[in-house]
mmCIF file with all atom_site columns, C-alpha atoms in Angstrom:
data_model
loop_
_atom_site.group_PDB
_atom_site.id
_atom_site.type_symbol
_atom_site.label_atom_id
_atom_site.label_alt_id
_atom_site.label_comp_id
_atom_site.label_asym_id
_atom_site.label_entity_id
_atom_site.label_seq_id
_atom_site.pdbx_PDB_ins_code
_atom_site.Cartn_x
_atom_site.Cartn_y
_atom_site.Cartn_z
_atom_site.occupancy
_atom_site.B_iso_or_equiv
_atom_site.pdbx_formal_charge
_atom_site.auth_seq_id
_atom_site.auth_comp_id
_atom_site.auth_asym_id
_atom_site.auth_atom_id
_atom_site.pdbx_PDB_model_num
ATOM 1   C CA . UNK A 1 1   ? -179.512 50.298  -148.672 1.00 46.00 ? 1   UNK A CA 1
ATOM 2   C CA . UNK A 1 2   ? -183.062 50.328  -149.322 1.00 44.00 ? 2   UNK A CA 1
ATOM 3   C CA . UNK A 1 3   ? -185.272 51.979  -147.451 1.00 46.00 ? 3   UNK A CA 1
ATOM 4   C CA . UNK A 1 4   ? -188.377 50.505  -146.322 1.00 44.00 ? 4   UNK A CA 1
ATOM 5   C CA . UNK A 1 5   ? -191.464 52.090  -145.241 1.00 44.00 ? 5   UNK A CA 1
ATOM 6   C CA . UNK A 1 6   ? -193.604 50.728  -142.161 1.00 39.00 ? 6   UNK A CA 1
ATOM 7   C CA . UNK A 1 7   ? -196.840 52.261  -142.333 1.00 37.00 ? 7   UNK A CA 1
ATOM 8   C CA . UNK A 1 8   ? -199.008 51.736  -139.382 1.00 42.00 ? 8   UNK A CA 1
ATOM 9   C CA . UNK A 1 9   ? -202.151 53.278  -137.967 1.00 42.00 ? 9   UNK A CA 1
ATOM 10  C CA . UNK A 1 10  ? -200.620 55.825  -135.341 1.00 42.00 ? 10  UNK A CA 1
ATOM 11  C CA . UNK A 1 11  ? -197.422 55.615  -136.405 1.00 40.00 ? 11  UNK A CA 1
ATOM 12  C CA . UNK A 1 12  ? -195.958 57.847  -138.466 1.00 43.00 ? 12  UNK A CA 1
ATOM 13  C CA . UNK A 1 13  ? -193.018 58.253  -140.252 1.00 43.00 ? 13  UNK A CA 1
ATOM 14  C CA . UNK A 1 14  ? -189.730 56.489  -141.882 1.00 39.00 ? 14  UNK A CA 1
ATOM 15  C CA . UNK A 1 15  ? -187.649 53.877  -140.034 1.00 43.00 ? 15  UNK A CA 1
ATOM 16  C CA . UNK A 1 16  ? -184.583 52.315  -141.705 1.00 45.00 ? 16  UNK A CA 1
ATOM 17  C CA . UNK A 1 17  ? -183.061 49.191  -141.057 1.00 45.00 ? 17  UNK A CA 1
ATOM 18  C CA . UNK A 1 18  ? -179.767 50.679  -138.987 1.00 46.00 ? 18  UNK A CA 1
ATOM 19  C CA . UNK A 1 19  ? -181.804 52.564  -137.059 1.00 44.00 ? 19  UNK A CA 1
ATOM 20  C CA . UNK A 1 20  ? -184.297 49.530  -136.199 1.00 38.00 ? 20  UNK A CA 1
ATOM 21  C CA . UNK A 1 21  ? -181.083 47.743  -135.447 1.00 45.00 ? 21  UNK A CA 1
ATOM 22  C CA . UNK A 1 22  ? -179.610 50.506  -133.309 1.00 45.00 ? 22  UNK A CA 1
ATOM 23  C CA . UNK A 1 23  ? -183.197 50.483  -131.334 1.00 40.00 ? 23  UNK A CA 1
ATOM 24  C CA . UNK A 1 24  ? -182.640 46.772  -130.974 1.00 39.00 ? 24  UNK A CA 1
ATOM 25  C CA . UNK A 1 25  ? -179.153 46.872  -129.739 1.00 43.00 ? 25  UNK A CA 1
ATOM 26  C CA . UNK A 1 26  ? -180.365 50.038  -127.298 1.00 45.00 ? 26  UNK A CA 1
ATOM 27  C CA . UNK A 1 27  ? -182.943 47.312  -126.036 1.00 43.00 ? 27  UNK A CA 1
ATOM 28  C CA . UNK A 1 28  ? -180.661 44.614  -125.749 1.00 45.00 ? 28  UNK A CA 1
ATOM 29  C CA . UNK A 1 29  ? -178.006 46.802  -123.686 1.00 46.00 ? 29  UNK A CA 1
ATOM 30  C CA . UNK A 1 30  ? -180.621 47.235  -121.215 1.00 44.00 ? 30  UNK A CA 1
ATOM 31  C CA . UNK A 1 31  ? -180.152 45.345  -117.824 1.00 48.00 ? 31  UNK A CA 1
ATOM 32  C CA . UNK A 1 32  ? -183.035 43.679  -116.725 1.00 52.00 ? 32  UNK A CA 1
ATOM 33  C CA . UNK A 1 33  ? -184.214 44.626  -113.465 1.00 53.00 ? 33  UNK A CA 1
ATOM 34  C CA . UNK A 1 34  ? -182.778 42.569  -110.608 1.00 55.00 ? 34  UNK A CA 1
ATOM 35  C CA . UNK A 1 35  ? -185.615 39.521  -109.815 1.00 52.00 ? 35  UNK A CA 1
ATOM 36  C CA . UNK A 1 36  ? -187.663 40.302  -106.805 1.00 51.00 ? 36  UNK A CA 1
ATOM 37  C CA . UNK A 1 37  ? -186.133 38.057  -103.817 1.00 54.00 ? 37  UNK A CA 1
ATOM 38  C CA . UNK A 1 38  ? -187.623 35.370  -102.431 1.00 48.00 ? 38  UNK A CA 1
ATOM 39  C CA . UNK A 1 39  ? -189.816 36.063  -99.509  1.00 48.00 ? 39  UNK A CA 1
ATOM 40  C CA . UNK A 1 40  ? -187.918 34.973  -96.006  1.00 50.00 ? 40  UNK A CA 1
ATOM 41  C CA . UNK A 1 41  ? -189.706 31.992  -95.045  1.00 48.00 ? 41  UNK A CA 1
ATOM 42  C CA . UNK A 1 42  ? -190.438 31.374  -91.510  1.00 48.00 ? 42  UNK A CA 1
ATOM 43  C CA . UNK A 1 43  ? -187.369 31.670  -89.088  1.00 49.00 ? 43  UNK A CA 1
ATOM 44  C CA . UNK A 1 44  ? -187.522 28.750  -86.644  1.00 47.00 ? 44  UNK A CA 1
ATOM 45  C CA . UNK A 1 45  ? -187.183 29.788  -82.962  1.00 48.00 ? 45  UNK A CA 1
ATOM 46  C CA . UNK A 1 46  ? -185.395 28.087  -80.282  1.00 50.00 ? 46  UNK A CA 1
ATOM 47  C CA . UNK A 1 47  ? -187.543 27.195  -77.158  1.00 50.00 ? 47  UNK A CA 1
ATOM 48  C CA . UNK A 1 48  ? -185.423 26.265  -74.305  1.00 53.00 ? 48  UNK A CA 1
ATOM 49  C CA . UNK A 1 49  ? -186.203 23.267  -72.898  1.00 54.00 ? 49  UNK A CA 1
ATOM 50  C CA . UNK A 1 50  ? -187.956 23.888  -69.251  1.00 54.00 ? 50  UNK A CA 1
ATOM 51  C CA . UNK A 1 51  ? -185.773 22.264  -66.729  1.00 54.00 ? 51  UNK A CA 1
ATOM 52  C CA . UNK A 1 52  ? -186.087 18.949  -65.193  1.00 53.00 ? 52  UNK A CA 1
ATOM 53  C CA . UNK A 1 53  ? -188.218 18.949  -62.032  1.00 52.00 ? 53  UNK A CA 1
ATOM 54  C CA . UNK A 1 54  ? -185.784 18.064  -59.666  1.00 53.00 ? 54  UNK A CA 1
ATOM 55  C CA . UNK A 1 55  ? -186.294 15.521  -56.586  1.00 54.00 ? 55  UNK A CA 1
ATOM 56  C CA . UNK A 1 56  ? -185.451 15.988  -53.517  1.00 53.00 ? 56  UNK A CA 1
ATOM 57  C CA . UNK A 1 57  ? -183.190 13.131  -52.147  1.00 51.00 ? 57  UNK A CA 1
ATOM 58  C CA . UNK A 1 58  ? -185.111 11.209  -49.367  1.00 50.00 ? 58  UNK A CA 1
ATOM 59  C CA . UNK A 1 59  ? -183.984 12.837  -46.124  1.00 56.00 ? 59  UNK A CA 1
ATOM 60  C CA . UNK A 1 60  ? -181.545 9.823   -44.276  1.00 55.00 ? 60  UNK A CA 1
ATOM 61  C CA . UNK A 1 61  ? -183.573 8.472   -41.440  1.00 52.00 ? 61  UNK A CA 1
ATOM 62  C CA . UNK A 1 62  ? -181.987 9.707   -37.923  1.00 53.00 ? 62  UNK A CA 1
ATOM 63  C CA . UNK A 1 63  ? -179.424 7.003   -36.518  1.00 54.00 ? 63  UNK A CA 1
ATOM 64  C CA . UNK A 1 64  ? -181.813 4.625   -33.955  1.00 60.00 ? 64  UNK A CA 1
ATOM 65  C CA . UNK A 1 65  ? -180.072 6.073   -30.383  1.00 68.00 ? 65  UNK A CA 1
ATOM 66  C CA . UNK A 1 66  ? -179.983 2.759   -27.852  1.00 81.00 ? 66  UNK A CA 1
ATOM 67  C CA . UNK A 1 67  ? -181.685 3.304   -25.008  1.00 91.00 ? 67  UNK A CA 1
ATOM 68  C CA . UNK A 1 68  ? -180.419 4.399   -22.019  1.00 95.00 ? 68  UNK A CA 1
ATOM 69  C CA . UNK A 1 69  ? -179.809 0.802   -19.492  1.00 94.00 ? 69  UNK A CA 1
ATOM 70  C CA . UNK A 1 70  ? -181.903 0.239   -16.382  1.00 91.00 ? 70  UNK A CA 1
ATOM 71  C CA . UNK A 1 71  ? -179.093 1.694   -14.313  1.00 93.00 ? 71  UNK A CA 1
ATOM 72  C CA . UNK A 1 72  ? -179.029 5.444   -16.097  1.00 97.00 ? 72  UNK A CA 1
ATOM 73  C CA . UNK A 1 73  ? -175.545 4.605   -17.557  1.00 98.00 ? 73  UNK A CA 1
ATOM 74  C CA . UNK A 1 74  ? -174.136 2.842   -20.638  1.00 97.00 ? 74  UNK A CA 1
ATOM 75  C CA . UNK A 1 75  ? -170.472 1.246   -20.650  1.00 97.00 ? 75  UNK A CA 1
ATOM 76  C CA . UNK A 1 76  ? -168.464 1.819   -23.762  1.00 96.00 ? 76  UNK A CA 1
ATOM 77  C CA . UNK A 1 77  ? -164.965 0.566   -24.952  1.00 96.00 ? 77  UNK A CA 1
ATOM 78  C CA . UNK A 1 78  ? -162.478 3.128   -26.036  1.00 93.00 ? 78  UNK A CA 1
ATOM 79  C CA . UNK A 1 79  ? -158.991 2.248   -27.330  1.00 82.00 ? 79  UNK A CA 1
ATOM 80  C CA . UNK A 1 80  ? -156.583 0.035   -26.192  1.00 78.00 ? 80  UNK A CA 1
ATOM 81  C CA . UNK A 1 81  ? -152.595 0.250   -26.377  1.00 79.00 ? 81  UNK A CA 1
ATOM 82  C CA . UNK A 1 82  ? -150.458 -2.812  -27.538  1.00 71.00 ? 82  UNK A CA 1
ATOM 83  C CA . UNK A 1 83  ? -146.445 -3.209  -27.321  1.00 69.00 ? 83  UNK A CA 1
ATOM 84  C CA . UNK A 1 84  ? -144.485 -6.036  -26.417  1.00 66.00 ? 84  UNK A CA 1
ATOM 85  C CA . UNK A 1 85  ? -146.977 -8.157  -25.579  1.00 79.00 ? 85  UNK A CA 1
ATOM 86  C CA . UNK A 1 86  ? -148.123 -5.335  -22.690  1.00 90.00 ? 86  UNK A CA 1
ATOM 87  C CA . UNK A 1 87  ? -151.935 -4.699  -23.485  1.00 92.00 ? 87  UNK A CA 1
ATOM 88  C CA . UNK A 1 88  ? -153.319 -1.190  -21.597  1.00 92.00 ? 88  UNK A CA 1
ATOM 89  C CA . UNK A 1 89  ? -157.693 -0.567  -22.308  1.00 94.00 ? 89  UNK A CA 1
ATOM 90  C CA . UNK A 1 90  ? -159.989 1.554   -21.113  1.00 95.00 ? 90  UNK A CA 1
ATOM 91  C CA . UNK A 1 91  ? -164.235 2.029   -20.843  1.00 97.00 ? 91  UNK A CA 1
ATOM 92  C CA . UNK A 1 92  ? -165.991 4.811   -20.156  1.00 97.00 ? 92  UNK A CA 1
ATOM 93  C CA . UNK A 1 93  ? -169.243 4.793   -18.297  1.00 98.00 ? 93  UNK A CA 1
ATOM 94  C CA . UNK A 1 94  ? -171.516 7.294   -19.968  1.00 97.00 ? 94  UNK A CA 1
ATOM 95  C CA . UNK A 1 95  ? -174.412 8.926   -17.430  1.00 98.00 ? 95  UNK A CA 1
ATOM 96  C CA . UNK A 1 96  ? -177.359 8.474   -19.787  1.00 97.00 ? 96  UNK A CA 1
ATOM 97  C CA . UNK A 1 97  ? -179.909 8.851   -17.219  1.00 96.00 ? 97  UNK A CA 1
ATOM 98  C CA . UNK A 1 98  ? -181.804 12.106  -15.805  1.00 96.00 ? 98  UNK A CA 1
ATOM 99  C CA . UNK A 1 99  ? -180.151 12.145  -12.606  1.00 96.00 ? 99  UNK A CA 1
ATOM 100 C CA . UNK A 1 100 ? -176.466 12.486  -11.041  1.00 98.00 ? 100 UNK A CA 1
ATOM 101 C CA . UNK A 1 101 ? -174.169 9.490   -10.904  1.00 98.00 ? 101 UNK A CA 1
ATOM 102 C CA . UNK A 1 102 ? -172.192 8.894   -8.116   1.00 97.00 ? 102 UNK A CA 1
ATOM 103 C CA . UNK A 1 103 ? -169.094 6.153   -8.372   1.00 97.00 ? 103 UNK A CA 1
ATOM 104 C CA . UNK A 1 104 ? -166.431 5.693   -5.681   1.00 95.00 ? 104 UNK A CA 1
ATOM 105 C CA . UNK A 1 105 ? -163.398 3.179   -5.923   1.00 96.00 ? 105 UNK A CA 1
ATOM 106 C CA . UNK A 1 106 ? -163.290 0.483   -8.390   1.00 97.00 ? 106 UNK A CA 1
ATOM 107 C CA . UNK A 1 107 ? -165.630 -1.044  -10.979  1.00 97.00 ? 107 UNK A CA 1
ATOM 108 C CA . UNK A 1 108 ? -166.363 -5.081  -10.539  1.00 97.00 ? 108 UNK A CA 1
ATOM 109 C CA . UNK A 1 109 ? -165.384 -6.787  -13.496  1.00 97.00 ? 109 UNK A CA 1
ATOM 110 C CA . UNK A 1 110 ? -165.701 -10.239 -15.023  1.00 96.00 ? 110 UNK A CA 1
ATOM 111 C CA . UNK A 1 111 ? -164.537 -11.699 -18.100  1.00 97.00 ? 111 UNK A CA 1
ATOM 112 C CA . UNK A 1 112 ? -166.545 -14.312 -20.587  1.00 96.00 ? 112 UNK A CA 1
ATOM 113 C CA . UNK A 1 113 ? -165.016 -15.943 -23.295  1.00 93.00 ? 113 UNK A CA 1
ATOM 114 C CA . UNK A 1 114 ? -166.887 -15.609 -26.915  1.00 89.00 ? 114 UNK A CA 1
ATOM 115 C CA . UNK A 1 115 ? -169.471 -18.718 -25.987  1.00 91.00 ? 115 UNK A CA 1
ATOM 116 C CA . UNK A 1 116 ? -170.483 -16.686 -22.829  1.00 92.00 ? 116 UNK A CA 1
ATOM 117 C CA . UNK A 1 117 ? -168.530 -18.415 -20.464  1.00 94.00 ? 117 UNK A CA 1
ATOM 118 C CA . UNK A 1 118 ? -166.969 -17.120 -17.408  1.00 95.00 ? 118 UNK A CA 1
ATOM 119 C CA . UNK A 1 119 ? -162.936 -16.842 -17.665  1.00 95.00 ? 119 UNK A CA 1
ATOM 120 C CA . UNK A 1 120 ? -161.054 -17.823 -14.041  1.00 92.00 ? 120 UNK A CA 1
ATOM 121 C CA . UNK A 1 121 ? -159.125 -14.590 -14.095  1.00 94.00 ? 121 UNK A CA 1
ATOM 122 C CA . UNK A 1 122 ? -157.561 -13.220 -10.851  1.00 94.00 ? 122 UNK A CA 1
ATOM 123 C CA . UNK A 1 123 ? -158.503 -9.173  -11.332  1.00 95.00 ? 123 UNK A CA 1
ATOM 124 C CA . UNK A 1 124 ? -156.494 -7.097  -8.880   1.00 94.00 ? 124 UNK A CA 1
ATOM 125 C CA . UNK A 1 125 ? -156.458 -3.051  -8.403   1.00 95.00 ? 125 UNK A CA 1
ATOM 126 C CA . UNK A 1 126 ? -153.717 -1.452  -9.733   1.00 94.00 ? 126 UNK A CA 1
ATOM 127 C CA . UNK A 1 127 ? -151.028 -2.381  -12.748  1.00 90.00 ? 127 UNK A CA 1
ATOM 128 C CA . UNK A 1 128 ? -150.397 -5.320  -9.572   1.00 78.00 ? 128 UNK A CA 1
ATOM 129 C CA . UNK A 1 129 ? -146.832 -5.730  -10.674  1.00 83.00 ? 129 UNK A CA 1
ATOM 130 C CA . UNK A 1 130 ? -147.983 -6.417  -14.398  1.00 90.00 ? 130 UNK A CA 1
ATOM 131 C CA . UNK A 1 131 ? -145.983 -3.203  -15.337  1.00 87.00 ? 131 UNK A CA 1
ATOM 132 C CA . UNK A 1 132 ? -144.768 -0.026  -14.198  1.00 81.00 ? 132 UNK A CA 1
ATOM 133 C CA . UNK A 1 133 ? -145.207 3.814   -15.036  1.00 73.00 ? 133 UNK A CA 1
ATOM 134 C CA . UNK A 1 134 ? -149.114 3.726   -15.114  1.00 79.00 ? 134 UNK A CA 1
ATOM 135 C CA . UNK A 1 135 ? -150.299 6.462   -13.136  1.00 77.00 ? 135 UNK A CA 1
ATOM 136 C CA . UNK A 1 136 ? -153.813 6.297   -14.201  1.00 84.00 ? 136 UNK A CA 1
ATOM 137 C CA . UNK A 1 137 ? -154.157 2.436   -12.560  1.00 91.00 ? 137 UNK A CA 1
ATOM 138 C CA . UNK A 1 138 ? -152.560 2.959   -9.283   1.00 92.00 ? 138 UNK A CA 1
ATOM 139 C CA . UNK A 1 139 ? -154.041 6.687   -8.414   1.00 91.00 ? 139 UNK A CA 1
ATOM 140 C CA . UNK A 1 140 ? -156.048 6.494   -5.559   1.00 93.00 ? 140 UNK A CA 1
ATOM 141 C CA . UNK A 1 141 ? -159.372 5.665   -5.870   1.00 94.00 ? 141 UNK A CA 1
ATOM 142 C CA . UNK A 1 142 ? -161.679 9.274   -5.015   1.00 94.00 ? 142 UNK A CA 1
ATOM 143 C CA . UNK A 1 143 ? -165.621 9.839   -5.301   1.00 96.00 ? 143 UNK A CA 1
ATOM 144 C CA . UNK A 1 144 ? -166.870 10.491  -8.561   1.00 97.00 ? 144 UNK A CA 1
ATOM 145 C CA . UNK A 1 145 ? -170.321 12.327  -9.581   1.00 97.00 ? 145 UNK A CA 1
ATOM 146 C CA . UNK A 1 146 ? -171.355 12.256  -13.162  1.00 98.00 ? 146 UNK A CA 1
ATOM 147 C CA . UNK A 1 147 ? -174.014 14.780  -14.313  1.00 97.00 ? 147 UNK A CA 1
ATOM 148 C CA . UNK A 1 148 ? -176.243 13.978  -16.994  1.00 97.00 ? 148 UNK A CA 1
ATOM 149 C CA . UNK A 1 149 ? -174.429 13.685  -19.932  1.00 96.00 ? 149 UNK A CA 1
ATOM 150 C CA . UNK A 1 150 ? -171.066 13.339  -18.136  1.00 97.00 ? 150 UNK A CA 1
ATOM 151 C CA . UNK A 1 151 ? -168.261 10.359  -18.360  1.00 97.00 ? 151 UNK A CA 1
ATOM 152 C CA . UNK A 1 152 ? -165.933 8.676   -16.185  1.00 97.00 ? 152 UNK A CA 1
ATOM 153 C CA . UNK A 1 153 ? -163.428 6.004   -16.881  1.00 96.00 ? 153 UNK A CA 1
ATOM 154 C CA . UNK A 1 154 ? -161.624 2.737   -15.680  1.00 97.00 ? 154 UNK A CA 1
ATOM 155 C CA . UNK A 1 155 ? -158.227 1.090   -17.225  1.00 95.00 ? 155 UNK A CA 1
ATOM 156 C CA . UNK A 1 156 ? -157.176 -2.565  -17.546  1.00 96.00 ? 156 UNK A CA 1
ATOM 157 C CA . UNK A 1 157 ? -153.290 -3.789  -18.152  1.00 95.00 ? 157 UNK A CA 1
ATOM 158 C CA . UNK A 1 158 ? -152.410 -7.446  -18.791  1.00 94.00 ? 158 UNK A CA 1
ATOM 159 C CA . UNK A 1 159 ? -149.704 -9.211  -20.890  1.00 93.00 ? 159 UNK A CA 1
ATOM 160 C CA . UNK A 1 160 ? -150.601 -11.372 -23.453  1.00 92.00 ? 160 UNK A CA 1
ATOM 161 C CA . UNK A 1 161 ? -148.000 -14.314 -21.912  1.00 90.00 ? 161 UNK A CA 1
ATOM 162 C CA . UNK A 1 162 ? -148.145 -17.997 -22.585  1.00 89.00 ? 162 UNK A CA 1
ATOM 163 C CA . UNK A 1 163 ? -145.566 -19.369 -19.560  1.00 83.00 ? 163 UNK A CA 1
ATOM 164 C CA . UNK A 1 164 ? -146.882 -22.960 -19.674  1.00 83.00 ? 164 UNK A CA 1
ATOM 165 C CA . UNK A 1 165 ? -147.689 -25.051 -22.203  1.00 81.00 ? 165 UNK A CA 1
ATOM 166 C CA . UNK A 1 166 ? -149.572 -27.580 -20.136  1.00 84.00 ? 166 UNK A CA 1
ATOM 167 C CA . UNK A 1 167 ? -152.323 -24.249 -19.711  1.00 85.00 ? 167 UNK A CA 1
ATOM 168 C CA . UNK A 1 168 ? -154.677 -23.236 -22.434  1.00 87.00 ? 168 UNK A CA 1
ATOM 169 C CA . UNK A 1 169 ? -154.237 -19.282 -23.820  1.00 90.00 ? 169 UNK A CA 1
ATOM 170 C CA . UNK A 1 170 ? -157.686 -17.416 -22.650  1.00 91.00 ? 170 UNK A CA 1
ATOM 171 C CA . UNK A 1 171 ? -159.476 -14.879 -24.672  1.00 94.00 ? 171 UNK A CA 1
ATOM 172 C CA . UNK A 1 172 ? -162.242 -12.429 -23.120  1.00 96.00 ? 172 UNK A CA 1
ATOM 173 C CA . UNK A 1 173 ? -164.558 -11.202 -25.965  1.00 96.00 ? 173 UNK A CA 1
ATOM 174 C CA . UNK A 1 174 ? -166.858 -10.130 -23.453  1.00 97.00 ? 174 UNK A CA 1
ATOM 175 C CA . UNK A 1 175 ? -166.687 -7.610  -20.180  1.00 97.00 ? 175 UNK A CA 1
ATOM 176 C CA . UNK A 1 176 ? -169.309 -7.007  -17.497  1.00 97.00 ? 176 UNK A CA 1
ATOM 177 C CA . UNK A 1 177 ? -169.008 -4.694  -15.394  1.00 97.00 ? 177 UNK A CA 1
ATOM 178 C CA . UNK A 1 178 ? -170.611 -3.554  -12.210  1.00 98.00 ? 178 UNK A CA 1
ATOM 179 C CA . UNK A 1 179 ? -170.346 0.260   -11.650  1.00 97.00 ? 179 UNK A CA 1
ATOM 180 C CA . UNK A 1 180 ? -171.205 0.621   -8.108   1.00 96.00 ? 180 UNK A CA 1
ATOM 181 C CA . UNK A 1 181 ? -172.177 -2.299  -5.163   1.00 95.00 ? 181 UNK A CA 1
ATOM 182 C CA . UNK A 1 182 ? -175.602 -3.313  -5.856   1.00 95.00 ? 182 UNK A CA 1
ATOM 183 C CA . UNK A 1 183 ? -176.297 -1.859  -9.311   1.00 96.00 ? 183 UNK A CA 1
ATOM 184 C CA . UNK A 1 184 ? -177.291 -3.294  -12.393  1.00 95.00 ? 184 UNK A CA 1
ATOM 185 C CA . UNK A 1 185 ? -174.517 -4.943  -14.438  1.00 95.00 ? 185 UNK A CA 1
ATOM 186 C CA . UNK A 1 186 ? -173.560 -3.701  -18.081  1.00 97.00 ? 186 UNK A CA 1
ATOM 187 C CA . UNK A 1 187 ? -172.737 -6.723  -20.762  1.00 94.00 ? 187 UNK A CA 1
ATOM 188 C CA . UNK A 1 188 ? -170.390 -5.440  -23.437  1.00 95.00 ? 188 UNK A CA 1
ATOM 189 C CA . UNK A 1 189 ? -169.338 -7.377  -26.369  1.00 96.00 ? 189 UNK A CA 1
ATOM 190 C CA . UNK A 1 190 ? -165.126 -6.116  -27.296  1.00 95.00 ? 190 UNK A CA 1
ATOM 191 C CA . UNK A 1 191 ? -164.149 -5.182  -30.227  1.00 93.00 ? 191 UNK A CA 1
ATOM 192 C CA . UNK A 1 192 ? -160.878 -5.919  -29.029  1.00 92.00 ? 192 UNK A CA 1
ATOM 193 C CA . UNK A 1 193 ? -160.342 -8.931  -26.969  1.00 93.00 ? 193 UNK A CA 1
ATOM 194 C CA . UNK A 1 194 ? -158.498 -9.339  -23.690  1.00 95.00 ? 194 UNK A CA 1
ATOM 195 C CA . UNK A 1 195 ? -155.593 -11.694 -24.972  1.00 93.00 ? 195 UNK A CA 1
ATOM 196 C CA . UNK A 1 196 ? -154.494 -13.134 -21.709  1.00 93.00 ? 196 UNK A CA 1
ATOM 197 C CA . UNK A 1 197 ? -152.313 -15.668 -22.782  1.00 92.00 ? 197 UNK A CA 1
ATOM 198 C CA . UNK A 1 198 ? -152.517 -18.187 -19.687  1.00 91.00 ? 198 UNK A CA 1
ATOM 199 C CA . UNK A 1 199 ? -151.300 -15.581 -17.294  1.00 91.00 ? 199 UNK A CA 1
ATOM 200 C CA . UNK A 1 200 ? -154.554 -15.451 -15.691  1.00 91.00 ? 200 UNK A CA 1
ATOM 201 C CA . UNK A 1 201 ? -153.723 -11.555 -14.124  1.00 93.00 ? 201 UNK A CA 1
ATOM 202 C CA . UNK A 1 202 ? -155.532 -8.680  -14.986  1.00 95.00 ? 202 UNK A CA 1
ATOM 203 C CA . UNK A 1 203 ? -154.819 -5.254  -13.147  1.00 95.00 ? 203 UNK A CA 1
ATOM 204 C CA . UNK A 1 204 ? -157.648 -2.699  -12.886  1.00 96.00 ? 204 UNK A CA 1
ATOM 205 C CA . UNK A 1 205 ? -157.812 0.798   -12.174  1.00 96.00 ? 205 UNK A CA 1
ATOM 206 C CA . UNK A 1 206 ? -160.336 3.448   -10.608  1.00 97.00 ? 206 UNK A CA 1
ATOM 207 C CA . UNK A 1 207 ? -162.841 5.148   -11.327  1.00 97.00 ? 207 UNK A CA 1
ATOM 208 C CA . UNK A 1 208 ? -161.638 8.669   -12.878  1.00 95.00 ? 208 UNK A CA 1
ATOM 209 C CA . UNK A 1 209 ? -163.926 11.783  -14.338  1.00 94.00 ? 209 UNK A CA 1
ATOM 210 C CA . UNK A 1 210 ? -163.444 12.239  -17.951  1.00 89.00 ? 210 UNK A CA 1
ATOM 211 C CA . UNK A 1 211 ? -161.473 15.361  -18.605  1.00 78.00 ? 211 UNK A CA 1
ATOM 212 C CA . UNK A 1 212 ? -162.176 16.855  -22.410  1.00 68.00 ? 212 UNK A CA 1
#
């Protein structure tokens, strides 16, 4: 092989061909150095979502309380008892008033049909033969005070009967009711109606204090 001379300003000296080829293949069995990574771009950060303000519900508005009647108490129906055509019902008169209620014996009652009409309806004290083995009807009537706040109660028996056919059934969808001689008298509308049939009897009992 032929040996060539490379003369250059600063550089001195013989190379030959192998050893220009074994500089090459020293340069080409170099790695590279590793490219520079990418710079990390921004990292997105999760903001949690502030909460929903929340609303209030609307406070309910307090239940409308009915006034107290012009006597001090209110009459309410409680319920009633049904078998074999034997109907038992009772009412309590509630002392709404400021002031002690005094009741002795029994209650006046009347009967109106659901136009407002009074019912021809022979009330008597006691279950008056109508039944038997109801205490609460044919106790003794006794005084009865009622502080403010406090409840007594009255009972009713009939049989819902129709004996004649000739005679029209009667229905009572409204009571009245006077507590005591000479006091005001309380209208109620039933939720369950006296079902007389045409027997035309209705027993009553006494006034009794409400025992809780």
């Amino acid at each position: 092989m032929i040996a060539k001379r490379w003369w250059g300003r600063g550089i001195p000296g013989l190379v030959t061909a192998g050893a220009l080829a074994g500089v090459l293949a020293g340069a080409a069995g170099c790695s590279m150095p590793p490219a520079p990574r990418a710079a990390p771009g921004p990292t997105a950060v999760s903001v949690p979502a502030k909460p929903a303000p929340v609303r209030s519900a609307p406070s309910t508005p307090p239940a409308t309380v009915e006034p107290c009647p012009e006597g001090g108490v209110r009459l309410v129906e409680m319920e009633g008892n049904a078998a074999m055509g034997l109907r038992v019902a009772s009412f309590q008169l509630v002392n709404c008033g400021a002031q002690p209620y005094v009741l002795e014996g029994y209650p006046q009652l009347s009967l109106r049909d659901d136009r407002n009409d009074p019912l021809e309806v022979a009330v008597e004290h006691g279950s008056a033969g109508i039944t038997t083995g109801t205490p609460n009807l044919d106790e003794a009537p006794r005084p009865v005070t009622l502080a403010p706040g406090q409840a007594a109660l009255f009972g009713i028996v009939w049989r819902n009967l129709v004996t004649e056919s000739a005679t029209p059934a009667v229905t009572a969808r409204i009571v009245e009711v006077e507590p005591r001689p000479g006091a005001p008298q309380l209208w109620l509308r039933l939720e369950a109606p006296v079902d007389l049939g045409n027997t035309g009897k209705l027993g009553l009992g006494p006034w009794q204090p409400l025992v809780r």
